[in-house]
PDB file of C-alpha atoms in Angstrom:
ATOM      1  CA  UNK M 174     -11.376 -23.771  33.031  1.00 37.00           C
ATOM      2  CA  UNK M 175     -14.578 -23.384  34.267  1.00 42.00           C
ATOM      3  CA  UNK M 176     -18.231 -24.712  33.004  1.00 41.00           C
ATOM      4  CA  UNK M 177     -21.524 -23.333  34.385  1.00 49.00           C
ATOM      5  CA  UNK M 178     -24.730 -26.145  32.726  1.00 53.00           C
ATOM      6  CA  UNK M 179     -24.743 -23.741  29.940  1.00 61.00           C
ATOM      7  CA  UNK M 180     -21.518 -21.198  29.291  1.00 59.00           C
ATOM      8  CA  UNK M 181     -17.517 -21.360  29.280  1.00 68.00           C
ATOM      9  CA  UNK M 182     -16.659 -19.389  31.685  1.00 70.00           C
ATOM     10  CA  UNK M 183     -12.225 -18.077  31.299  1.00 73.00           C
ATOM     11  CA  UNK M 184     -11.201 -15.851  34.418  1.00 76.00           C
ATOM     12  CA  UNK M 185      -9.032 -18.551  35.371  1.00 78.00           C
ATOM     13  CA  UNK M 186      -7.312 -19.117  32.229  1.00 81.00           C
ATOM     14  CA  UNK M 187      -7.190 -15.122  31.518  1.00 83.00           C
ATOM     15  CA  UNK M 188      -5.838 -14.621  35.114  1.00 86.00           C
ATOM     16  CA  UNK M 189      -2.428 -15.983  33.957  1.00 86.00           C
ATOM     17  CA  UNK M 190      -1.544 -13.178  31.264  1.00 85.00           C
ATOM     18  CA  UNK M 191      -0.469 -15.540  28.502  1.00 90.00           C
ATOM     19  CA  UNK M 192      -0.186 -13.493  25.120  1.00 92.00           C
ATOM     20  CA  UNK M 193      -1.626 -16.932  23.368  1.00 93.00           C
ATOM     21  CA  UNK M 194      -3.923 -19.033  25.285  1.00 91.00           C
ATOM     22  CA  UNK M 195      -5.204 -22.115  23.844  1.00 91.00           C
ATOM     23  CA  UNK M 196      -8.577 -23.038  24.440  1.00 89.00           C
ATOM     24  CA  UNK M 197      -9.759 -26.546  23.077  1.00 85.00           C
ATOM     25  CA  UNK M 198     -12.802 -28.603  24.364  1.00 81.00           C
ATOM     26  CA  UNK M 199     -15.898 -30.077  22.616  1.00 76.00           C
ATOM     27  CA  UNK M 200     -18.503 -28.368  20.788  1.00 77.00           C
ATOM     28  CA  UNK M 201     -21.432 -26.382  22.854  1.00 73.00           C
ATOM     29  CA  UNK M 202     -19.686 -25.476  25.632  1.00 76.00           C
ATOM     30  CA  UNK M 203     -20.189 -21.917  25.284  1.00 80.00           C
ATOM     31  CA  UNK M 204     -16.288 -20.526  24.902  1.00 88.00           C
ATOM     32  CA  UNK M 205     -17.541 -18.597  21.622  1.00 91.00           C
ATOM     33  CA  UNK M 206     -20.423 -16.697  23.194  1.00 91.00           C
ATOM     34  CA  UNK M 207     -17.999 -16.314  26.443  1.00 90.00           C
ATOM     35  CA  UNK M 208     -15.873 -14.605  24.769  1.00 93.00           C
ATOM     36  CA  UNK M 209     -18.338 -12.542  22.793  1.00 94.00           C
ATOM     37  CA  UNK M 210     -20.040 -11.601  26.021  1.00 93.00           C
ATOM     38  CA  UNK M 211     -16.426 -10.312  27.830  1.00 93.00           C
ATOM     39  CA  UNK M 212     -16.009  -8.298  24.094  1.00 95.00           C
ATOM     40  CA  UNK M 213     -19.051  -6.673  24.989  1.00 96.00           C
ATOM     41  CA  UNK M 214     -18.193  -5.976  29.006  1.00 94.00           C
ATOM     42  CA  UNK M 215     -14.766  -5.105  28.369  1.00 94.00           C
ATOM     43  CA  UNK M 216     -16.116  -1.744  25.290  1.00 96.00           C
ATOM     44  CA  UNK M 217     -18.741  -0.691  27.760  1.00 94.00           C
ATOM     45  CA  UNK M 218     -16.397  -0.643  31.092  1.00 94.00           C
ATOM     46  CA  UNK M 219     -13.090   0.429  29.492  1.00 94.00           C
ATOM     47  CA  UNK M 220     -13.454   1.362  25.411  1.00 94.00           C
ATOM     48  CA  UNK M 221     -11.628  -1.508  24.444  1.00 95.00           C
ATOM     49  CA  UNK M 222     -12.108  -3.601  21.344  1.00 96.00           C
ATOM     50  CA  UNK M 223     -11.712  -6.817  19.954  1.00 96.00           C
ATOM     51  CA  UNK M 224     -10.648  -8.422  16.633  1.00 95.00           C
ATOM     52  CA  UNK M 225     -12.384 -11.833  15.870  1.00 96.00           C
ATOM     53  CA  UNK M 226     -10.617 -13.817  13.380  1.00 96.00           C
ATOM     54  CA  UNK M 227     -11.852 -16.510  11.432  1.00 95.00           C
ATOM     55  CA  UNK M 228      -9.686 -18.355   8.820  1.00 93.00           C
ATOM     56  CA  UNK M 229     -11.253 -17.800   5.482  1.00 92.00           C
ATOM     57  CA  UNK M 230     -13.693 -15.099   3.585  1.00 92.00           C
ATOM     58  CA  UNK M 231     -16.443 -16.890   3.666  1.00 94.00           C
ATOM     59  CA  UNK M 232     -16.345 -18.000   7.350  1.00 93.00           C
ATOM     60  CA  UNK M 233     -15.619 -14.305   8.243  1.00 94.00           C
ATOM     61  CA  UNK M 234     -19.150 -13.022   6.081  1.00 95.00           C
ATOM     62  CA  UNK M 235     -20.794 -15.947   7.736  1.00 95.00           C
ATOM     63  CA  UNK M 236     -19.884 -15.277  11.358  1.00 94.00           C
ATOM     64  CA  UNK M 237     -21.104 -11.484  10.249  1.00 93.00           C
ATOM     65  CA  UNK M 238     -24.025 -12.522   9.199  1.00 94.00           C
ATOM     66  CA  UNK M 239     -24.801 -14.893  12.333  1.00 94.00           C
ATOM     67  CA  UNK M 240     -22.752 -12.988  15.265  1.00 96.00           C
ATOM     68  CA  UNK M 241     -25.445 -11.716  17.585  1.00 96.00           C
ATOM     69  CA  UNK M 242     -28.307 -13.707  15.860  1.00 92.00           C
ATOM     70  CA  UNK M 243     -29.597 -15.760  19.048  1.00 94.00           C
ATOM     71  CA  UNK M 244     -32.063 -13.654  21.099  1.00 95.00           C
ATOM     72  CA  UNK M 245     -30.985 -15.856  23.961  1.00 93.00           C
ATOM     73  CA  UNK M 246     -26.371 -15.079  23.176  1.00 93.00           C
ATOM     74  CA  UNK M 247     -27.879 -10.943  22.896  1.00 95.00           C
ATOM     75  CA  UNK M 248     -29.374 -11.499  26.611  1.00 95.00           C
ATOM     76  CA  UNK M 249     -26.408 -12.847  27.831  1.00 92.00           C
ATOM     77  CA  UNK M 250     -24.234 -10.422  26.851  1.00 93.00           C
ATOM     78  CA  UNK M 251     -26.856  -7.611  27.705  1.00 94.00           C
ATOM     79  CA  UNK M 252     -27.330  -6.101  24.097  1.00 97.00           C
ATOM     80  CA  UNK M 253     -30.218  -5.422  22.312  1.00 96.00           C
ATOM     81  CA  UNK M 254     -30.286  -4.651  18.260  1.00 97.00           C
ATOM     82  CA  UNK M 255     -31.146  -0.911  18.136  1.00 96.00           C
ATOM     83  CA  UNK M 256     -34.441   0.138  16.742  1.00 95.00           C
ATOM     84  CA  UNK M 257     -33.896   3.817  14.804  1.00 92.00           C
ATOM     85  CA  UNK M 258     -37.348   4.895  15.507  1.00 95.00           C
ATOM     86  CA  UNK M 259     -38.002   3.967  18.619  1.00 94.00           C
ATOM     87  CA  UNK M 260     -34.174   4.677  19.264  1.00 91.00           C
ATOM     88  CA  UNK M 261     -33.764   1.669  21.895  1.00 95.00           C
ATOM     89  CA  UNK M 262     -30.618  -0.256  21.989  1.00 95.00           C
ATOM     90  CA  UNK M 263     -26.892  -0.588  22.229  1.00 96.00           C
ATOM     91  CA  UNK M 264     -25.946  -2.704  18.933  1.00 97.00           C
ATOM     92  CA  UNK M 265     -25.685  -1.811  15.419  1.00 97.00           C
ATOM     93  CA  UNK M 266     -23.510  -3.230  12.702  1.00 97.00           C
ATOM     94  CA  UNK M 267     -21.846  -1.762   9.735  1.00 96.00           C
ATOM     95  CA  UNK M 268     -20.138  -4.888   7.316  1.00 94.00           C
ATOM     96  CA  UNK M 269     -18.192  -6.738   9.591  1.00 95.00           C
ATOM     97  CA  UNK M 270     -17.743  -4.103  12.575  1.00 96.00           C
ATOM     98  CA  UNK M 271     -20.327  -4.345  15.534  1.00 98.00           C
ATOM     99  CA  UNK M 272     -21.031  -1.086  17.157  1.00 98.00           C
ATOM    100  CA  UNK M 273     -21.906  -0.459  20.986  1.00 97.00           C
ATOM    101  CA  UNK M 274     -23.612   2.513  22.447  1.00 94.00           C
ATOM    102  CA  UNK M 275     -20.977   4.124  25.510  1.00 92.00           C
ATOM    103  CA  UNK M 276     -22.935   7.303  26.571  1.00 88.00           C
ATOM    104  CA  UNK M 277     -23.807   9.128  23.744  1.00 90.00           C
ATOM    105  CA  UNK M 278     -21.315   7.966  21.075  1.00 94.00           C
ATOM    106  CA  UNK M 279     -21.286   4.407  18.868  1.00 96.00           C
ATOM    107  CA  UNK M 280     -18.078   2.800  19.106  1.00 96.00           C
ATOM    108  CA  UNK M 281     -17.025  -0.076  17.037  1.00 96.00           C
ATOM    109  CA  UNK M 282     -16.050  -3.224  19.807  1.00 97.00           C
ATOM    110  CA  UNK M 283     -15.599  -5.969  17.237  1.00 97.00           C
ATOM    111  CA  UNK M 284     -14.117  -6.439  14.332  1.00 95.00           C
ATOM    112  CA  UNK M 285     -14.521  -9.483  12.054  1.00 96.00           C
ATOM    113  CA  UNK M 286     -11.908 -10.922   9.690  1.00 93.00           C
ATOM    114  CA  UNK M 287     -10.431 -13.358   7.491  1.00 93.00           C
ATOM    115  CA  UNK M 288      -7.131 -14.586   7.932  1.00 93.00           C
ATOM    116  CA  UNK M 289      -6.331 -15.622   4.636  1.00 90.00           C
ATOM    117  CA  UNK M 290      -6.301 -11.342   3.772  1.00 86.00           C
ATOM    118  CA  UNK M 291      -4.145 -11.047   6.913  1.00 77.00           C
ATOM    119  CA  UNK M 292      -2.229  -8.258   5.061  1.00 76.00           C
ATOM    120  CA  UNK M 293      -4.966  -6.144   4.363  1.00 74.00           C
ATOM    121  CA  UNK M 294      -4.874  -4.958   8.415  1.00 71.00           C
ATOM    122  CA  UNK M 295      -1.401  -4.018   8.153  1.00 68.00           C
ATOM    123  CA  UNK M 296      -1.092  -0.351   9.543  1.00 63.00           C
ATOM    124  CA  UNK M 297      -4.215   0.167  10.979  1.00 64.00           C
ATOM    125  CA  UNK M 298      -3.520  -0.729  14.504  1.00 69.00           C
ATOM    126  CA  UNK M 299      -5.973   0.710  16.940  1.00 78.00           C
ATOM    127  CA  UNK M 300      -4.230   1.216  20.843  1.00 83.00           C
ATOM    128  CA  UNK M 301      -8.029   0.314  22.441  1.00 90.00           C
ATOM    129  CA  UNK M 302      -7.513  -3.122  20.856  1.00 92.00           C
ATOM    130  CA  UNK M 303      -6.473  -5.203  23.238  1.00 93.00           C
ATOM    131  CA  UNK M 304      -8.351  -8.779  22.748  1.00 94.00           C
ATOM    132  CA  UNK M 305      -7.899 -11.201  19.143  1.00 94.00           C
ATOM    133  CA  UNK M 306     -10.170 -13.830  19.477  1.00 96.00           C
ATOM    134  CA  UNK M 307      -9.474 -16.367  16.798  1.00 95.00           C
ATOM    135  CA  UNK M 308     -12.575 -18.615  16.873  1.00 93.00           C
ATOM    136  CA  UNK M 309     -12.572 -22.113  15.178  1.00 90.00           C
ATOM    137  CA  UNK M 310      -9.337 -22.002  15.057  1.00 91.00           C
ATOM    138  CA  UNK M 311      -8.950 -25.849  14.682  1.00 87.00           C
ATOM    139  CA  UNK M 312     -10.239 -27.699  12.319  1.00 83.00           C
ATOM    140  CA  UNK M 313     -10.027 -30.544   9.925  1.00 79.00           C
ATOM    141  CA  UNK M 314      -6.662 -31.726   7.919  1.00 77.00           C
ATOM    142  CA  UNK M 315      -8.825 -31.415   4.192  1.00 78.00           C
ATOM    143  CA  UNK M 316      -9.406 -27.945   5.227  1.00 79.00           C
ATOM    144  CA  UNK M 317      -5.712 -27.054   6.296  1.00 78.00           C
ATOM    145  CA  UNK M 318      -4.930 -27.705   2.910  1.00 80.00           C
ATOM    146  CA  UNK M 319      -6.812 -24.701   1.278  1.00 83.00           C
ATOM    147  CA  UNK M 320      -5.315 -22.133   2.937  1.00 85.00           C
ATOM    148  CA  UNK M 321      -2.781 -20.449   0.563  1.00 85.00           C
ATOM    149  CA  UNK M 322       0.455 -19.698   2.545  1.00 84.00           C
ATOM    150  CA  UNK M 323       1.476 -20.167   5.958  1.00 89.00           C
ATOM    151  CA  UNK M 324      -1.119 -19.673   7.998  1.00 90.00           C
ATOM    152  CA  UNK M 325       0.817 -19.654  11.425  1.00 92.00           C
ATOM    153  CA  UNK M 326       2.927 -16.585   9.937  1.00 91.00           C
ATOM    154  CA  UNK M 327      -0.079 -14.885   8.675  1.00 91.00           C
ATOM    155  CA  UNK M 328      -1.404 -14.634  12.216  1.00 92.00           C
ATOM    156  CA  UNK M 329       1.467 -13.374  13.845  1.00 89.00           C
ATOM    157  CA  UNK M 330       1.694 -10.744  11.201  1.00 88.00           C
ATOM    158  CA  UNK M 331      -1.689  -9.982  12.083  1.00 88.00           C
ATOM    159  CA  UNK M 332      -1.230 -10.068  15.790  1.00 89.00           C
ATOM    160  CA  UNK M 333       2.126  -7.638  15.977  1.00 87.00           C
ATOM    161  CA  UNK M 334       0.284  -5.555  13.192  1.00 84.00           C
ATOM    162  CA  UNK M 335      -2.521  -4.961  15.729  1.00 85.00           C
ATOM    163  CA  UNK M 336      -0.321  -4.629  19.065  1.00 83.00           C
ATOM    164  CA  UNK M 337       2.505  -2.269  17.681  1.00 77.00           C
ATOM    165  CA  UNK M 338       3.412  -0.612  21.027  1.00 80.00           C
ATOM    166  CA  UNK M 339       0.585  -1.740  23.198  1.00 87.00           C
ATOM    167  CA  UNK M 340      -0.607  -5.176  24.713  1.00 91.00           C
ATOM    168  CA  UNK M 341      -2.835  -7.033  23.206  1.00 92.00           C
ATOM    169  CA  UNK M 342      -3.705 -11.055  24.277  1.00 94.00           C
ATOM    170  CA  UNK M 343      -4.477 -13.810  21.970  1.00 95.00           C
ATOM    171  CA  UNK M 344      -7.619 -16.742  22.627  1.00 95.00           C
ATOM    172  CA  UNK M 345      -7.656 -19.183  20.092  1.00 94.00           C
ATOM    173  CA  UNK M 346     -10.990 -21.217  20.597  1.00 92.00           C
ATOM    174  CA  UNK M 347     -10.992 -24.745  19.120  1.00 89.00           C
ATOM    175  CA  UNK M 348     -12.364 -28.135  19.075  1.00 84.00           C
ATOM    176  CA  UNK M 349     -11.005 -31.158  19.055  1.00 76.00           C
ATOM    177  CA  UNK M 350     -11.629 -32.368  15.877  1.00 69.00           C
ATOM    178  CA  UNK M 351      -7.984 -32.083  14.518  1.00 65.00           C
ATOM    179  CA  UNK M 352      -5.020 -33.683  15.726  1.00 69.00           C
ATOM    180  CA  UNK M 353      -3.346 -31.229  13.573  1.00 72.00           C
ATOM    181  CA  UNK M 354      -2.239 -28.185  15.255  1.00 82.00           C
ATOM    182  CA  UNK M 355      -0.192 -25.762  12.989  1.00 86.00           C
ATOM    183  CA  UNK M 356      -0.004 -23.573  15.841  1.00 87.00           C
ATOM    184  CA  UNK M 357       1.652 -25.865  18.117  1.00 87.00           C
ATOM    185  CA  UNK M 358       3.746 -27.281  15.820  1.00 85.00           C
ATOM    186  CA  UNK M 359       5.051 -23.914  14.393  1.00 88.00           C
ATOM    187  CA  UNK M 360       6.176 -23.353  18.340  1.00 86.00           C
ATOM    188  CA  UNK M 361       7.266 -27.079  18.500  1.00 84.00           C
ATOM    189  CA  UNK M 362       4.924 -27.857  21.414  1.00 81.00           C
ATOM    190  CA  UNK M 363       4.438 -31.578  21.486  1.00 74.00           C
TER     191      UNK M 363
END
């Protein structure tokens, strides 16, 4: 991994083709807006899209409501919040899809969800989706313990609903704040 002073920075780690790559570090070192900012480079040079998971509801309507909110993460990335009347910009947002402008047409290039209603994106696989980001995906042991089911299983049923025939590579972006890793233990990695 890489670290400029302000942004996470994965071409190494991508560069090895893993369908799940782990990312862990601490807090503020830029792997969420990283990975935002390669979302946004990846629908303008090559029309593919992302699916950002977060683990519940809630989280997913927050990170909708807070996404590209920082006028300093929407430089970064090189998007600006388009302005109907003046008709400036490259970003809109529709519920939890963001929208980038490629030539003339609005495509979506993220789409936000909840894991815990992991079956309601069964059989919509989209073959431009080649990136699932699932951000935050660690977290503390008290909060394990609301998720209904098995959340391991509900992810992959996610994941091979999305890839069907095509590739599609997993980030999971955590902190370490857990020593509990469903994840890892699932795939009984010590």
């Amino acid at each position: 991994m890489q670290f400029d002073s302000k942004h996470f920075h994965a071409q190494k780690v991508l560069s090895y083709g893993a369908i799940y790559t782990f990312i862990e570090s601490n807090r503020n070192y830029g792997k969420t807006w990283g990975f935002k900012r390669r979302a946004k480079r990846r629908a303008e040079k090559r029309g593919k899209k992302t699916i950002w998971v977060r683990r519940y509801t809630k989280e997913a309507k927050n990170a909708c409501d807070a996404f590209f909110n920082s006028k300093d993460l929407l430089k970064f990335c090189g998007l600006e919040w388009y302005d109907k009347d003046t008709k400036k910009g490259n970003l809109k947002q529709k519920g939890r899809k963001f929208y980038i402008k490629r030539g003339k047409r609005w495509e979506w290039f993220i789409h936000i969800i909840a894991l815990c209603e992991a079956k309601n994106v069964r059989s919509v696989d989209d073959v431009d989706v080649d990136t699932i980001v699932f951000d935050e995906y660690t977290t503390t042991p008290e909060k394990y313990k609301f998720y209904r089911g098995n959340e391991v299983e509900d992810f992959i049923d996610t994941f091979f609903s999305t890839k069907r025939e095509h590739v599609v590579r997993c980030y999971f972006l955590g902190n370490k704040e857990s020593h509990v890793n469903p994840y890892f233990n699932y795939s009984q990695i010590p």
